[in-house]
Short mmCIF file of C-alpha atoms and ligand atoms in Angstrom, two decimals:
data_model
loop_
_atom_site.label_atom_id
_atom_site.label_comp_id
_atom_site.label_asym_id
_atom_site.label_seq_id
_atom_site.Cartn_x
_atom_site.Cartn_y
_atom_site.Cartn_z
CA MET A 28 -0.01 0.06 0.04
CA GLY A 29 1.30 3.50 -0.76
CA LEU A 30 1.84 6.05 1.80
CA LYS A 31 -1.05 8.25 0.24
CA GLU A 32 -3.49 5.34 0.43
CA ARG A 33 -2.14 4.51 4.03
CA LEU A 34 -2.86 8.14 5.11
CA ALA A 35 -6.53 7.83 3.55
CA GLU A 36 -6.96 4.79 5.47
CA LEU A 37 -5.50 6.55 8.71
CA ARG A 38 -7.81 9.61 8.09
CA GLU A 39 -10.86 7.23 7.78
CA GLU A 40 -9.98 5.20 10.78
CA GLY A 41 -9.39 8.50 12.85
CA LEU A 42 -12.56 10.05 11.99
CA GLN A 43 -14.50 7.20 13.00
CA GLU A 44 -12.72 6.97 16.24
CA ILE A 45 -13.27 10.61 16.89
CA LYS A 46 -17.16 10.12 15.76
CA ASP A 47 -17.10 7.20 18.44
CA SER A 48 -15.61 8.95 21.32
CA GLU A 49 -18.33 9.56 24.08
CA ASP A 50 -16.35 11.65 26.56
CA LEU A 51 -13.62 14.10 26.89
CA LYS A 52 -11.12 11.58 28.15
CA LYS A 53 -11.79 9.37 25.22
CA ILE A 54 -11.33 12.22 22.64
CA ASN A 55 -7.97 12.95 24.46
CA GLN A 56 -6.56 9.59 24.13
CA VAL A 57 -7.70 9.74 20.27
CA ARG A 58 -5.67 12.81 19.60
CA VAL A 59 -2.49 11.38 21.45
CA LYS A 60 -2.97 7.99 19.35
CA MET A 61 -3.39 9.68 16.01
CA LEU A 62 -1.43 13.04 16.19
CA GLY A 63 1.37 12.13 18.75
CA LYS A 64 4.95 11.61 18.21
CA LYS A 65 4.62 7.98 18.15
CA GLY A 66 1.35 7.91 16.19
CA PRO A 67 0.80 6.52 12.80
CA ILE A 68 0.54 9.68 10.95
CA THR A 69 4.16 10.59 12.19
CA ASN A 70 5.30 7.29 11.36
CA VAL A 71 4.02 7.71 7.79
CA LEU A 72 5.83 11.12 7.34
CA ARG A 73 8.97 9.28 8.56
CA GLY A 74 8.70 7.00 5.58
CA MET A 75 8.61 9.98 2.98
CA ARG A 76 12.31 9.95 2.98
CA ASP A 77 12.14 6.92 0.72
CA LEU A 78 9.96 8.82 -1.99
CA SER A 79 11.01 10.62 -5.05
CA ALA A 80 11.48 14.25 -5.23
CA GLU A 81 8.58 14.48 -7.35
CA GLU A 82 6.09 12.47 -5.21
CA ARG A 83 7.34 13.96 -1.90
CA PRO A 84 5.66 17.22 -1.89
CA LYS A 85 2.22 15.80 -2.99
CA VAL A 86 2.25 13.25 -0.13
CA GLY A 87 3.52 15.90 2.05
CA GLN A 88 0.70 18.05 1.34
CA PHE A 89 -1.87 15.33 1.72
CA ALA A 90 -0.43 14.23 5.03
CA ASN A 91 -0.89 17.80 6.20
CA LYS A 92 -4.41 18.18 5.30
CA VAL A 93 -5.21 14.69 6.94
CA ARG A 94 -3.56 16.13 9.79
CA ASP A 95 -5.46 19.47 9.88
CA GLU A 96 -8.65 17.64 8.88
CA LEU A 97 -8.28 15.33 12.14
CA THR A 98 -6.98 18.08 14.36
CA ALA A 99 -10.37 20.08 13.46
CA ALA A 100 -12.48 17.32 13.76
CA ILE A 101 -11.09 16.49 17.36
CA GLU A 102 -11.48 19.98 18.22
CA ASN A 103 -15.19 20.20 17.06
CA LYS A 104 -15.69 16.78 18.90
CA ARG A 105 -14.14 18.34 22.00
CA ALA A 106 -16.47 21.33 22.01
CA GLU A 107 -19.27 19.16 21.36
CA LEU A 108 -18.35 16.85 24.45
CA GLU A 109 -17.50 19.90 26.52
CA GLN A 110 -21.11 21.52 25.75
CA ALA A 111 -22.62 18.13 26.45
CA ALA A 112 -20.99 17.97 29.73
CA MET A 113 -22.08 21.52 30.92
CA ASP A 114 -25.67 20.89 29.72
CA ALA A 115 -25.69 17.59 31.91
CA GLU A 116 -24.22 19.40 34.91
CA LEU A 117 -26.77 22.25 34.54
CA GLU A 118 -29.63 19.84 33.98
CA ALA A 119 -28.50 18.03 37.27
CA GLU A 120 -28.25 21.12 39.32
CA THR A 121 -31.47 22.54 38.20
CA ILE A 122 -33.42 23.64 41.35
CA ASP A 123 -37.29 23.44 40.94
CA VAL A 124 -38.49 26.35 43.01
CA THR A 125 -42.06 24.86 42.82
CA LEU A 126 -41.05 22.02 45.15
CA PRO A 127 -42.08 22.28 48.80
CA GLY A 128 -39.10 23.32 50.97
CA THR A 129 -37.99 21.46 53.56
CA PRO A 130 -39.35 23.03 56.72
CA VAL A 131 -37.21 24.47 59.43
CA ALA A 132 -37.90 23.77 62.94
CA GLN A 133 -39.03 27.04 64.48
CA GLY A 134 -38.79 27.52 68.38
CA GLU A 135 -41.81 28.75 70.30
CA PRO A 136 -41.73 31.07 73.59
CA HIS A 137 -41.62 28.93 76.63
CA VAL A 138 -45.09 28.03 78.26
CA ILE A 139 -44.29 30.44 81.33
CA GLN A 140 -42.90 33.22 78.79
CA GLN A 141 -46.30 32.70 76.97
CA ILE A 142 -48.27 33.27 80.21
CA ILE A 143 -45.89 36.25 81.06
CA ASP A 144 -46.41 37.74 77.53
CA GLN A 145 -50.26 37.35 78.25
CA VAL A 146 -50.31 39.37 81.60
CA VAL A 147 -47.93 41.98 80.52
CA ASP A 148 -50.11 42.62 77.22
CA LEU A 149 -53.14 42.83 79.31
CA PHE A 150 -51.56 45.59 81.45
CA VAL A 151 -49.81 47.63 78.86
CA SER A 152 -53.58 47.52 77.17
CA MET A 153 -54.69 49.12 80.43
CA GLY A 154 -51.89 51.78 80.23
CA TYR A 155 -49.41 50.21 82.64
CA GLU A 156 -45.70 50.66 82.08
CA VAL A 157 -43.33 47.71 81.83
CA ALA A 158 -40.32 48.00 84.21
CA VAL A 159 -37.73 45.35 83.98
CA GLY A 160 -35.49 45.27 86.96
CA ASP A 161 -32.20 43.71 88.01
CA GLU A 162 -32.16 40.02 89.20
CA VAL A 163 -28.98 41.11 91.27
CA GLU A 164 -30.45 43.40 93.63
CA GLN A 165 -29.42 45.72 96.48
CA GLU A 166 -30.66 44.30 99.82
CA VAL A 167 -32.20 47.74 100.94
CA TYR A 168 -34.52 47.47 97.78
CA ASN A 169 -35.13 43.93 98.26
CA PHE A 170 -36.01 44.36 101.84
CA GLU A 171 -35.56 47.50 104.04
CA LYS A 172 -37.49 49.84 101.58
CA LEU A 173 -40.38 47.36 101.41
CA ASN A 174 -40.79 47.67 105.07
CA LEU A 175 -38.47 44.54 106.05
CA PRO A 176 -35.87 45.84 108.48
CA LYS A 177 -33.23 43.76 109.38
CA ASP A 178 -33.97 40.91 111.79
CA HIS A 179 -37.68 41.22 110.55
CA PRO A 180 -39.18 37.60 111.23
CA ALA A 181 -40.72 37.80 107.64
CA ARG A 182 -37.19 37.80 105.84
CA ASP A 183 -37.28 34.14 107.01
CA MET A 184 -39.97 33.48 104.55
CA GLN A 185 -37.59 33.92 101.75
CA ASP A 186 -34.50 32.28 102.21
CA THR A 187 -31.79 34.34 100.31
CA PHE A 188 -28.79 33.75 98.10
CA TYR A 189 -26.46 36.63 99.00
CA VAL A 190 -23.81 37.86 96.66
CA THR A 191 -22.27 40.32 99.43
CA PRO A 192 -23.60 41.11 102.68
CA SER A 193 -25.67 43.90 100.98
CA VAL A 194 -26.08 42.42 97.52
CA LEU A 195 -28.45 39.46 96.82
CA MET A 196 -30.13 37.70 94.25
CA ARG A 197 -33.61 39.17 94.52
CA THR A 198 -36.02 37.11 96.27
CA GLN A 199 -39.05 38.85 94.72
CA THR A 200 -39.86 41.41 92.09
CA SER A 201 -41.41 43.59 94.76
CA PRO A 202 -37.98 45.60 94.80
CA MET A 203 -39.35 47.44 91.36
CA GLN A 204 -41.87 48.93 93.70
CA ALA A 205 -39.40 51.04 95.67
CA ARG A 206 -37.43 51.77 92.49
CA MET A 207 -40.42 52.94 90.48
CA LEU A 208 -41.97 55.15 93.51
CA GLU A 209 -38.58 56.75 93.93
CA LYS A 210 -38.38 57.65 89.92
CA HIS A 211 -42.09 58.69 89.45
CA ASP A 212 -43.13 62.09 88.89
CA PHE A 213 -46.62 62.18 90.61
CA SER A 214 -47.35 65.72 89.03
CA GLN A 215 -47.85 63.77 85.78
CA GLY A 216 -50.40 61.44 87.14
CA PRO A 217 -50.56 58.19 88.95
CA LEU A 218 -47.93 55.52 88.91
CA LYS A 219 -49.13 52.16 86.99
CA MET A 220 -46.32 49.51 86.62
CA ILE A 221 -45.94 46.03 86.00
CA SER A 222 -42.80 44.24 86.53
CA PRO A 223 -42.18 40.48 85.13
CA GLY A 224 -38.98 38.97 86.12
CA LYS A 225 -36.98 36.14 87.54
CA VAL A 226 -36.55 35.87 91.55
CA TYR A 227 -34.45 33.22 93.43
CA ARG A 228 -34.73 31.64 96.92
CA ARG A 229 -32.65 29.27 98.56
CA ASP A 230 -35.28 26.41 98.39
CA THR A 231 -34.62 22.65 97.69
CA ASP A 232 -36.27 21.99 94.42
CA ASP A 233 -39.22 19.75 94.57
CA ALA A 234 -42.63 19.45 92.68
CA THR A 235 -43.72 22.93 94.03
CA HIS A 236 -40.41 24.57 94.76
CA SER A 237 -37.77 25.88 92.54
CA HIS A 238 -34.59 27.84 93.51
CA GLN A 239 -35.27 30.14 90.62
CA PHE A 240 -38.85 31.19 89.38
CA ASN A 241 -40.66 33.93 87.92
CA GLN A 242 -42.99 36.76 89.46
CA ILE A 243 -44.96 39.58 88.01
CA GLU A 244 -45.31 42.61 90.14
CA GLY A 245 -47.92 45.13 89.90
CA MET A 246 -48.47 48.64 91.39
CA VAL A 247 -50.80 51.41 91.13
CA VAL A 248 -50.10 54.61 93.16
CA GLY A 249 -52.09 57.85 92.63
CA LYS A 250 -54.75 59.72 94.30
CA HIS A 251 -58.03 57.86 95.41
CA ILE A 252 -57.07 54.44 94.65
CA THR A 253 -59.17 51.81 96.76
CA MET A 254 -59.26 48.39 97.32
CA ALA A 255 -62.26 48.19 95.08
CA ASP A 256 -59.80 48.81 92.11
CA LEU A 257 -57.59 46.09 93.20
CA LYS A 258 -60.46 43.80 93.27
CA GLY A 259 -61.49 44.70 89.96
CA THR A 260 -58.20 44.72 88.49
CA LEU A 261 -57.44 41.23 89.47
CA LYS A 262 -60.67 39.93 88.35
CA VAL A 263 -59.69 41.29 85.07
CA VAL A 264 -56.51 39.51 85.01
CA ALA A 265 -58.21 36.15 86.34
CA GLN A 266 -60.61 36.26 83.65
CA SER A 267 -58.51 36.85 80.83
CA LEU A 268 -56.23 33.92 81.83
CA PHE A 269 -58.51 31.42 82.99
CA GLY A 270 -62.14 32.50 81.72
CA ASP A 271 -64.79 35.06 81.97
CA LYS A 272 -66.98 33.51 84.34
CA LEU A 273 -64.56 33.34 87.07
CA ASP A 274 -65.00 35.40 90.31
CA VAL A 275 -62.19 36.73 92.69
CA ARG A 276 -62.42 36.86 96.45
CA LEU A 277 -59.89 38.44 98.77
CA ARG A 278 -58.80 36.88 102.02
CA PRO A 279 -57.06 38.63 104.93
CA SER A 280 -53.11 37.80 104.88
CA TYR A 281 -49.92 39.23 105.76
CA PHE A 282 -47.11 40.91 103.79
CA PRO A 283 -44.96 43.47 105.33
CA PHE A 284 -45.12 46.00 102.51
CA THR A 285 -48.90 46.06 102.34
CA GLU A 286 -51.48 47.19 104.75
CA PRO A 287 -54.09 45.49 104.61
CA SER A 288 -52.73 42.56 102.94
CA VAL A 289 -54.89 39.79 100.97
CA GLU A 290 -54.43 36.67 99.34
CA ALA A 291 -56.51 36.70 96.22
CA ASP A 292 -58.49 33.42 95.02
CA ILE A 293 -60.44 32.71 91.85
CA THR A 294 -63.18 30.34 91.35
CA CYS A 295 -61.84 26.88 90.77
CA PHE A 296 -61.91 26.72 86.65
CA ASN A 297 -62.02 23.05 86.80
CA CYS A 298 -65.20 22.61 88.91
CA MET A 299 -66.45 26.16 88.52
CA GLY A 300 -66.71 26.55 92.37
CA LYS A 301 -68.56 23.05 93.14
CA GLY A 302 -65.41 21.60 94.79
CA CYS A 303 -63.09 19.05 93.16
CA ALA A 304 -59.57 17.52 93.85
CA ILE A 305 -57.67 20.72 92.15
CA CYS A 306 -59.37 23.13 94.55
CA LYS A 307 -59.03 20.65 97.47
CA HIS A 308 -63.10 20.80 97.51
CA THR A 309 -63.06 24.57 98.65
CA GLY A 310 -64.19 25.73 95.05
CA TRP A 311 -61.49 28.31 95.10
CA ILE A 312 -57.87 28.70 94.11
CA GLU A 313 -55.15 30.72 95.57
CA VAL A 314 -53.46 32.76 92.72
CA LEU A 315 -51.77 35.55 94.26
CA GLY A 316 -50.75 38.05 96.96
CA ALA A 317 -51.65 41.71 97.10
CA GLY A 318 -52.71 44.72 99.33
CA MET A 319 -52.80 48.42 99.72
CA VAL A 320 -49.07 49.73 99.65
CA HIS A 321 -48.07 50.11 103.13
CA PRO A 322 -47.37 54.00 104.12
CA ASN A 323 -44.06 53.12 105.25
CA VAL A 324 -43.20 51.76 101.83
CA LEU A 325 -44.56 55.22 100.32
CA ARG A 326 -42.65 57.21 102.94
CA MET A 327 -39.21 55.67 102.43
CA SER A 328 -39.38 56.25 98.62
CA GLY A 329 -40.31 59.80 99.12
CA VAL A 330 -43.91 59.60 98.53
CA ASP A 331 -46.58 61.29 101.18
CA PRO A 332 -48.75 58.71 102.22
CA GLU A 333 -51.07 61.32 103.34
CA GLU A 334 -51.82 62.41 99.56
CA PHE A 335 -51.07 59.28 97.67
CA GLY A 336 -51.75 55.52 98.18
CA GLY A 337 -52.52 52.47 96.05
CA PHE A 338 -52.32 48.69 95.67
CA ALA A 339 -49.75 46.33 94.82
CA PHE A 340 -49.94 42.63 93.78
CA GLY A 341 -47.43 39.81 92.96
CA LEU A 342 -48.42 36.98 91.19
CA GLY A 343 -46.50 33.63 89.94
CA PRO A 344 -46.81 32.90 86.31
CA ASP A 345 -45.22 29.44 87.09
CA ARG A 346 -47.89 28.77 89.47
CA PHE A 347 -50.58 29.95 86.91
CA ALA A 348 -48.97 27.84 84.00
CA MET A 349 -49.38 24.79 86.46
CA LEU A 350 -52.92 25.52 87.28
CA LYS A 351 -53.98 26.54 83.81
CA TYR A 352 -52.37 23.36 82.23
CA GLY A 353 -52.70 20.62 85.27
CA VAL A 354 -48.92 20.47 85.69
CA THR A 355 -48.09 18.96 88.88
CA ASP A 356 -44.28 19.45 89.03
CA ILE A 357 -42.85 22.80 88.61
CA ARG A 358 -39.33 21.16 87.74
CA ASN A 359 -40.94 19.99 84.40
CA PHE A 360 -40.72 23.76 83.27
CA TYR A 361 -37.18 24.07 83.79
CA GLN A 362 -35.76 20.62 82.95
CA ASN A 363 -36.23 21.55 79.00
CA ASP A 364 -37.47 18.31 77.99
CA VAL A 365 -38.51 19.37 74.41
CA ARG A 366 -41.25 16.64 74.39
CA PHE A 367 -42.97 18.39 77.34
CA LEU A 368 -42.49 21.87 76.32
CA THR A 369 -43.58 21.46 72.64
CA GLN A 370 -47.01 20.57 74.11
CA PHE A 371 -47.64 24.22 74.68
CA ASP A 372 -46.55 25.35 71.26
CA ARG A 373 -49.38 27.53 69.96
CA LYS A 374 -48.84 26.83 66.32
CA GLY A 375 -48.69 23.24 66.89
N1 DAH B 15 -43.54 39.77 96.77
C1 DAH B 15 -44.48 38.58 97.59
C2 DAH B 15 -43.85 37.23 97.45
O1 DAH B 15 -42.86 37.09 96.86
C3 DAH B 15 -45.73 38.51 96.77
C4 DAH B 15 -46.62 39.90 96.65
C5 DAH B 15 -47.60 40.01 97.93
C6 DAH B 15 -46.08 40.98 96.09
C7 DAH B 15 -48.19 41.16 98.06
C8 DAH B 15 -46.90 42.11 96.33
C9 DAH B 15 -47.89 42.17 97.30
O2 DAH B 15 -46.86 43.31 95.48
O3 DAH B 15 -48.75 43.42 97.46
O4 DAH B 15 -44.22 36.59 98.15
#
């Protein structure tokens, strides 16, 4: 076979192999094999030495033509394969924006926070200001200014974590009474405040005690404020939280910072007053402490008890949550078992 025929044959072979290449790796192999230094075309060109001077340029020309043709075919095929690879990649990475998304688990406010928010919202709607105090408090605000001098026996009711001899973890939110009374400008009208927050007591945790829990303090001080205002206010709170058919009753009690002091009961929402296990067959459930602000408290904060007076109350959102949802162990609220907590999710 002459060189020219051999070249023609290689051309056909090469074109076929190029055509059959199904990926970039293969086309690269074909290029090395056909056009490389050790390839058959180079080999043919080497054989040109033996041709006559007349034939050499013709064969040479043809060889160049075959090489160019194969080079061009390889480049075309490579471009085609690259495009196909790109198309496949794009196809694979297509995002169908109409598919439903993967839902992201969303947190919900803690059940006690829900109660706090509900109470605070209610009071804000009645024009109360919200005052959030510090959990680390001075002893004078936690006790003295609330009419609890040193060695007062009622201090024992609230076993205290002391930080220093004069600084403590507040045992109640009541210190905000003194702090707000001191700050308030009574020429601008009465003081109406609500103060939610965490409080601390040196209690051993059990089903009904926790060394940290929540309180919401409320206070209204102005002119001509009576116990009837207190009762009416508490009724609004009780009805908005537990149901609008409930009644409130006040029982005499003792708190150092109020005089008279009361404990407020609401109609048992479970039996509506008939008597059941929840209300220990009394028909009533105790929900908070309250009273008329003690003249000493007003005086110590620079407010004249002859001119101004009012009521205060302190309620426990933890207890409210236990009552409302029939939770019998307060520790459940603080152990953060999501199986327990998600029961109270509002969105479900
Ligand atoms: N601070 C009281 C407590 O922790 C609760 C309380 C009772 C607050 C009567 C008041 C109140 O404002 O008037 O036991």
